[in-house]
Amino acid sequence: NAGVMQNPRHLVRRRGQEARLRCSPMKGHSHVYWYRQLPEEGLKFMVYLQKENIIDESGMPKERFSAEFPKEGPSILRIQQVVRGDSAAYFCASSPLLGDNEQFFGPGTRLTVL
Amino acid sequence: QQQVKQSPQSLIVQKGGIPIINCAYENTAFDYFPWYQQFPGKGPALLIAIRPDVSEKKEGRFTISFNKSAKQFSLHIMDSQPGDSATYFCAASVTGGFKTIFGAGTRLFVKA
């Protein structure tokens, strides 16, 4: 049973470009969470999604950031017009049940904005 | 109210020592307190978790102590090994809720 998969593992973008980060949850998991980790800091919640639904996006910036989890395919975190401050590690986690405390994390995507 | 405060920021111990990492919270609605271990370049991995109905939980060399009245919990690593060198995060969440709130992390280095 493969774990949570994220790709790409590393992504370099120039200011103003778009970044697309993908997350495939563990088999059987239909709940996905996205977190951002700045260097030397803890993880900050961004958004929680079920298939085709955004449940809680209270941690996601209102501008330039969006997330989706379609019926088929991976969850995608999209950052438009990236700025240097978006440079961080973005982690995805999945859980099998609604509101399940236990989350399983992927290896992360490290975004660098030049 | 949503914060989880973690200390110390970093910790160096000798092999065989018992590092202790502390966390404190404010929100009394939290009812699940996990600890995650993260190695460089990897995602966090669940190490051990506790609920407020018990004061201590042990799994192998890892022990969580929980003080509900003080709203504090801590991680103890018995007989620490160089392979335990990692960043440790405490966290808190509400069962049925959606957010897990993480502490800022403790970088542990165990000297051989």
JSON list of N, CA and C in Angstrom, two decimals, chain A residues 9 33 35 37 40-43 45 48 55-56 58 91 98-99 101-103 105-106 110, chain B residues 32 36 38 41-44 46 51 89 93-100 102-104 107:
[
{"chain": "A", "resi": 9, "resn": "ARG", "atom": "N", "xyz": [8.93, 16.79, -6.28]},
{"chain": "A", "resi": 9, "resn": "ARG", "atom": "CA", "xyz": [9.57, 16.90, -4.96]},
{"chain": "A", "resi": 9, "resn": "ARG", "atom": "C", "xyz": [10.24, 18.27, -4.82]},
{"chain": "A", "resi": 33, "resn": "TYR", "atom": "N", "xyz": [-5.32, 17.14, 3.25]},
{"chain": "A", "resi": 33, "resn": "TYR", "atom": "CA", "xyz": [-4.97, 18.38, 3.93]},
{"chain": "A", "resi": 33, "resn": "TYR", "atom": "C", "xyz": [-3.68, 18.91, 3.31]},
{"chain": "A", "resi": 35, "resn": "TYR", "atom": "N", "xyz": [-0.47, 21.63, 4.05]},
{"chain": "A", "resi": 35, "resn": "TYR", "atom": "CA", "xyz": [0.22, 22.43, 5.05]},
{"chain": "A", "resi": 35, "resn": "TYR", "atom": "C", "xyz": [1.41, 23.11, 4.40]},
{"chain": "A", "resi": 37, "resn": "GLN", "atom": "N", "xyz": [5.26, 24.73, 5.33]},
{"chain": "A", "resi": 37, "resn": "GLN", "atom": "CA", "xyz": [6.31, 24.79, 6.35]},
{"chain": "A", "resi": 37, "resn": "GLN", "atom": "C", "xyz": [7.40, 25.73, 5.88]},
{"chain": "A", "resi": 40, "resn": "GLU", "atom": "N", "xyz": [12.74, 26.37, 9.40]},
{"chain": "A", "resi": 40, "resn": "GLU", "atom": "CA", "xyz": [12.87, 26.45, 10.86]},
{"chain": "A", "resi": 40, "resn": "GLU", "atom": "C", "xyz": [11.54, 26.71, 11.57]},
{"chain": "A", "resi": 41, "resn": "GLU", "atom": "N", "xyz": [10.43, 26.42, 10.91]},
{"chain": "A", "resi": 41, "resn": "GLU", "atom": "CA", "xyz": [9.13, 26.63, 11.55]},
{"chain": "A", "resi": 41, "resn": "GLU", "atom": "C", "xyz": [8.29, 25.36, 11.49]},
{"chain": "A", "resi": 42, "resn": "GLY", "atom": "N", "xyz": [7.19, 25.38, 12.24]},
{"chain": "A", "resi": 42, "resn": "GLY", "atom": "CA", "xyz": [6.26, 24.26, 12.22]},
{"chain": "A", "resi": 42, "resn": "GLY", "atom": "C", "xyz": [5.37, 24.30, 10.99]},
{"chain": "A", "resi": 43, "resn": "LEU", "atom": "N", "xyz": [4.47, 23.35, 10.91]},
{"chain": "A", "resi": 43, "resn": "LEU", "atom": "CA", "xyz": [3.56, 23.28, 9.78]},
{"chain": "A", "resi": 43, "resn": "LEU", "atom": "C", "xyz": [2.32, 24.14, 10.04]},
{"chain": "A", "resi": 45, "resn": "PHE", "atom": "N", "xyz": [-1.51, 24.92, 8.82]},
{"chain": "A", "resi": 45, "resn": "PHE", "atom": "CA", "xyz": [-2.64, 24.40, 8.06]},
{"chain": "A", "resi": 45, "resn": "PHE", "atom": "C", "xyz": [-3.05, 25.39, 6.97]},
{"chain": "A", "resi": 48, "resn": "TYR", "atom": "N", "xyz": [-8.38, 21.98, 3.78]},
{"chain": "A", "resi": 48, "resn": "TYR", "atom": "CA", "xyz": [-8.82, 20.60, 3.95]},
{"chain": "A", "resi": 48, "resn": "TYR", "atom": "C", "xyz": [-9.88, 20.33, 2.87]},
{"chain": "A", "resi": 55, "resn": "ILE", "atom": "N", "xyz": [-13.59, 21.77, 2.31]},
{"chain": "A", "resi": 55, "resn": "ILE", "atom": "CA", "xyz": [-14.27, 21.76, 3.60]},
{"chain": "A", "resi": 55, "resn": "ILE", "atom": "C", "xyz": [-13.85, 22.95, 4.46]},
{"chain": "A", "resi": 56, "resn": "ASP", "atom": "N", "xyz": [-12.56, 23.25, 4.47]},
{"chain": "A", "resi": 56, "resn": "ASP", "atom": "CA", "xyz": [-12.04, 24.33, 5.30]},
{"chain": "A", "resi": 56, "resn": "ASP", "atom": "C", "xyz": [-10.82, 24.91, 4.61]},
{"chain": "A", "resi": 58, "resn": "SER", "atom": "N", "xyz": [-9.58, 27.99, 5.65]},
{"chain": "A", "resi": 58, "resn": "SER", "atom": "CA", "xyz": [-9.32, 29.16, 6.48]},
{"chain": "A", "resi": 58, "resn": "SER", "atom": "C", "xyz": [-7.84, 29.51, 6.61]},
{"chain": "A", "resi": 91, "resn": "PHE", "atom": "N", "xyz": [3.40, 20.41, 2.32]},
{"chain": "A", "resi": 91, "resn": "PHE", "atom": "CA", "xyz": [3.12, 19.02, 2.64]},
{"chain": "A", "resi": 91, "resn": "PHE", "atom": "C", "xyz": [1.64, 18.74, 2.49]},
{"chain": "A", "resi": 98, "resn": "LEU", "atom": "N", "xyz": [-13.76, 11.31, 7.79]},
{"chain": "A", "resi": 98, "resn": "LEU", "atom": "CA", "xyz": [-14.06, 12.72, 8.05]},
{"chain": "A", "resi": 98, "resn": "LEU", "atom": "C", "xyz": [-13.64, 13.07, 9.47]},
{"chain": "A", "resi": 99, "resn": "GLY", "atom": "N", "xyz": [-12.85, 14.11, 9.60]},
{"chain": "A", "resi": 99, "resn": "GLY", "atom": "CA", "xyz": [-12.45, 14.56, 10.93]},
{"chain": "A", "resi": 99, "resn": "GLY", "atom": "C", "xyz": [-11.56, 13.59, 11.67]},
{"chain": "A", "resi": 101, "resn": "ASN", "atom": "N", "xyz": [-8.49, 12.12, 13.34]},
{"chain": "A", "resi": 101, "resn": "ASN", "atom": "CA", "xyz": [-7.32, 12.81, 13.88]},
{"chain": "A", "resi": 101, "resn": "ASN", "atom": "C", "xyz": [-6.04, 12.39, 13.18]},
{"chain": "A", "resi": 102, "resn": "GLU", "atom": "N", "xyz": [-5.91, 11.10, 12.85]},
{"chain": "A", "resi": 102, "resn": "GLU", "atom": "CA", "xyz": [-4.63, 10.61, 12.37]},
{"chain": "A", "resi": 102, "resn": "GLU", "atom": "C", "xyz": [-4.46, 10.95, 10.89]},
{"chain": "A", "resi": 103, "resn": "GLN", "atom": "N", "xyz": [-3.39, 11.67, 10.60]},
{"chain": "A", "resi": 103, "resn": "GLN", "atom": "CA", "xyz": [-3.10, 12.06, 9.24]},
{"chain": "A", "resi": 103, "resn": "GLN", "atom": "C", "xyz": [-1.75, 11.48, 8.83]},
{"chain": "A", "resi": 105, "resn": "PHE", "atom": "N", "xyz": [1.40, 11.83, 6.24]},
{"chain": "A", "resi": 105, "resn": "PHE", "atom": "CA", "xyz": [2.01, 12.88, 5.45]},
{"chain": "A", "resi": 105, "resn": "PHE", "atom": "C", "xyz": [2.80, 12.34, 4.27]},
{"chain": "A", "resi": 106, "resn": "GLY", "atom": "N", "xyz": [2.80, 13.12, 3.20]},
{"chain": "A", "resi": 106, "resn": "GLY", "atom": "CA", "xyz": [3.67, 12.86, 2.06]},
{"chain": "A", "resi": 106, "resn": "GLY", "atom": "C", "xyz": [5.05, 13.45, 2.30]},
{"chain": "A", "resi": 110, "resn": "ARG", "atom": "N", "xyz": [9.23, 20.97, -2.25]},
{"chain": "A", "resi": 110, "resn": "ARG", "atom": "CA", "xyz": [9.98, 22.16, -1.87]},
{"chain": "A", "resi": 110, "resn": "ARG", "atom": "C", "xyz": [9.97, 23.16, -3.02]},
{"chain": "B", "resi": 32, "resn": "TYR", "atom": "N", "xyz": [-6.91, 15.49, 21.19]},
{"chain": "B", "resi": 32, "resn": "TYR", "atom": "CA", "xyz": [-6.00, 14.53, 20.57]},
{"chain": "B", "resi": 32, "resn": "TYR", "atom": "C", "xyz": [-4.66, 15.24, 20.42]},
{"chain": "B", "resi": 36, "resn": "TYR", "atom": "N", "xyz": [4.97, 14.17, 16.17]},
{"chain": "B", "resi": 36, "resn": "TYR", "atom": "CA", "xyz": [5.50, 13.77, 14.88]},
{"chain": "B", "resi": 36, "resn": "TYR", "atom": "C", "xyz": [7.02, 13.89, 14.88]},
{"chain": "B", "resi": 38, "resn": "GLN", "atom": "N", "xyz": [10.29, 14.25, 12.25]},
{"chain": "B", "resi": 38, "resn": "GLN", "atom": "CA", "xyz": [10.61, 14.62, 10.88]},
{"chain": "B", "resi": 38, "resn": "GLN", "atom": "C", "xyz": [12.12, 14.61, 10.66]},
{"chain": "B", "resi": 41, "resn": "GLY", "atom": "N", "xyz": [14.40, 16.63, 4.81]},
{"chain": "B", "resi": 41, "resn": "GLY", "atom": "CA", "xyz": [13.96, 16.26, 3.47]},
{"chain": "B", "resi": 41, "resn": "GLY", "atom": "C", "xyz": [12.79, 15.31, 3.42]},
{"chain": "B", "resi": 42, "resn": "LYS", "atom": "N", "xyz": [12.23, 14.98, 4.58]},
{"chain": "B", "resi": 42, "resn": "LYS", "atom": "CA", "xyz": [11.11, 14.04, 4.64]},
{"chain": "B", "resi": 42, "resn": "LYS", "atom": "C", "xyz": [9.88, 14.70, 5.22]},
{"chain": "B", "resi": 43, "resn": "GLY", "atom": "N", "xyz": [8.73, 14.04, 5.05]},
{"chain": "B", "resi": 43, "resn": "GLY", "atom": "CA", "xyz": [7.51, 14.52, 5.68]},
{"chain": "B", "resi": 43, "resn": "GLY", "atom": "C", "xyz": [7.44, 14.06, 7.13]},
{"chain": "B", "resi": 44, "resn": "PRO", "atom": "N", "xyz": [6.62, 14.72, 7.94]},
{"chain": "B", "resi": 44, "resn": "PRO", "atom": "CA", "xyz": [6.45, 14.28, 9.33]},
{"chain": "B", "resi": 44, "resn": "PRO", "atom": "C", "xyz": [5.82, 12.90, 9.40]},
{"chain": "B", "resi": 46, "resn": "LEU", "atom": "N", "xyz": [3.93, 10.19, 12.16]},
{"chain": "B", "resi": 46, "resn": "LEU", "atom": "CA", "xyz": [3.33, 10.06, 13.48]},
{"chain": "B", "resi": 46, "resn": "LEU", "atom": "C", "xyz": [4.16, 9.11, 14.34]},
{"chain": "B", "resi": 51, "resn": "ARG", "atom": "N", "xyz": [-4.70, 10.89, 24.31]},
{"chain": "B", "resi": 51, "resn": "ARG", "atom": "CA", "xyz": [-5.95, 11.60, 24.54]},
{"chain": "B", "resi": 51, "resn": "ARG", "atom": "C", "xyz": [-6.01, 11.99, 26.02]},
{"chain": "B", "resi": 89, "resn": "PHE", "atom": "N", "xyz": [7.75, 17.49, 16.44]},
{"chain": "B", "resi": 89, "resn": "PHE", "atom": "CA", "xyz": [6.65, 18.45, 16.53]},
{"chain": "B", "resi": 89, "resn": "PHE", "atom": "C", "xyz": [5.55, 17.88, 17.42]},
{"chain": "B", "resi": 93, "resn": "SER", "atom": "N", "xyz": [-5.44, 18.62, 18.17]},
{"chain": "B", "resi": 93, "resn": "SER", "atom": "CA", "xyz": [-6.61, 18.74, 17.30]},
{"chain": "B", "resi": 93, "resn": "SER", "atom": "C", "xyz": [-7.86, 18.35, 18.08]},
{"chain": "B", "resi": 94, "resn": "VAL", "atom": "N", "xyz": [-8.99, 18.60, 17.46]},
{"chain": "B", "resi": 94, "resn": "VAL", "atom": "CA", "xyz": [-10.29, 18.26, 18.04]},
{"chain": "B", "resi": 94, "resn": "VAL", "atom": "C", "xyz": [-10.87, 17.12, 17.21]},
{"chain": "B", "resi": 95, "resn": "THR", "atom": "N", "xyz": [-11.25, 16.03, 17.84]},
{"chain": "B", "resi": 95, "resn": "THR", "atom": "CA", "xyz": [-11.85, 14.91, 17.11]},
{"chain": "B", "resi": 95, "resn": "THR", "atom": "C", "xyz": [-13.08, 15.40, 16.37]},
{"chain": "B", "resi": 96, "resn": "GLY", "atom": "N", "xyz": [-13.13, 15.10, 15.07]},
{"chain": "B", "resi": 96, "resn": "GLY", "atom": "CA", "xyz": [-14.25, 15.57, 14.26]},
{"chain": "B", "resi": 96, "resn": "GLY", "atom": "C", "xyz": [-14.00, 16.94, 13.66]},
{"chain": "B", "resi": 97, "resn": "GLY", "atom": "N", "xyz": [-12.95, 17.59, 14.12]},
{"chain": "B", "resi": 97, "resn": "GLY", "atom": "CA", "xyz": [-12.57, 18.88, 13.54]},
{"chain": "B", "resi": 97, "resn": "GLY", "atom": "C", "xyz": [-11.65, 18.66, 12.36]},
{"chain": "B", "resi": 98, "resn": "PHE", "atom": "N", "xyz": [-11.18, 19.71, 11.78]},
{"chain": "B", "resi": 98, "resn": "PHE", "atom": "CA", "xyz": [-10.42, 19.57, 10.55]},
{"chain": "B", "resi": 98, "resn": "PHE", "atom": "C", "xyz": [-8.98, 20.03, 10.65]},
{"chain": "B", "resi": 99, "resn": "LYS", "atom": "N", "xyz": [-8.68, 20.85, 11.62]},
{"chain": "B", "resi": 99, "resn": "LYS", "atom": "CA", "xyz": [-7.34, 21.40, 11.68]},
{"chain": "B", "resi": 99, "resn": "LYS", "atom": "C", "xyz": [-6.51, 20.68, 12.72]},
{"chain": "B", "resi": 100, "resn": "THR", "atom": "N", "xyz": [-5.25, 20.47, 12.39]},
{"chain": "B", "resi": 100, "resn": "THR", "atom": "CA", "xyz": [-4.27, 20.08, 13.40]},
{"chain": "B", "resi": 100, "resn": "THR", "atom": "C", "xyz": [-3.34, 21.26, 13.58]},
{"chain": "B", "resi": 102, "resn": "PHE", "atom": "N", "xyz": [0.11, 22.72, 14.93]},
{"chain": "B", "resi": 102, "resn": "PHE", "atom": "CA", "xyz": [1.44, 22.21, 15.23]},
{"chain": "B", "resi": 102, "resn": "PHE", "atom": "C", "xyz": [2.23, 23.20, 16.07]},
{"chain": "B", "resi": 103, "resn": "GLY", "atom": "N", "xyz": [3.07, 22.66, 16.95]},
{"chain": "B", "resi": 103, "resn": "GLY", "atom": "CA", "xyz": [4.07, 23.48, 17.61]},
{"chain": "B", "resi": 103, "resn": "GLY", "atom": "C", "xyz": [5.17, 23.83, 16.62]},
{"chain": "B", "resi": 104, "resn": "ALA", "atom": "N", "xyz": [6.08, 24.69, 17.04]},
{"chain": "B", "resi": 104, "resn": "ALA", "atom": "CA", "xyz": [7.13, 25.20, 16.14]},
{"chain": "B", "resi": 104, "resn": "ALA", "atom": "C", "xyz": [8.25, 24.20, 15.91]},
{"chain": "B", "resi": 107, "resn": "ARG", "atom": "N", "xyz": [14.50, 20.75, 17.44]},
{"chain": "B", "resi": 107, "resn": "ARG", "atom": "CA", "xyz": [15.56, 20.01, 16.73]},
{"chain": "B", "resi": 107, "resn": "ARG", "atom": "C", "xyz": [16.41, 19.29, 17.76]}
]
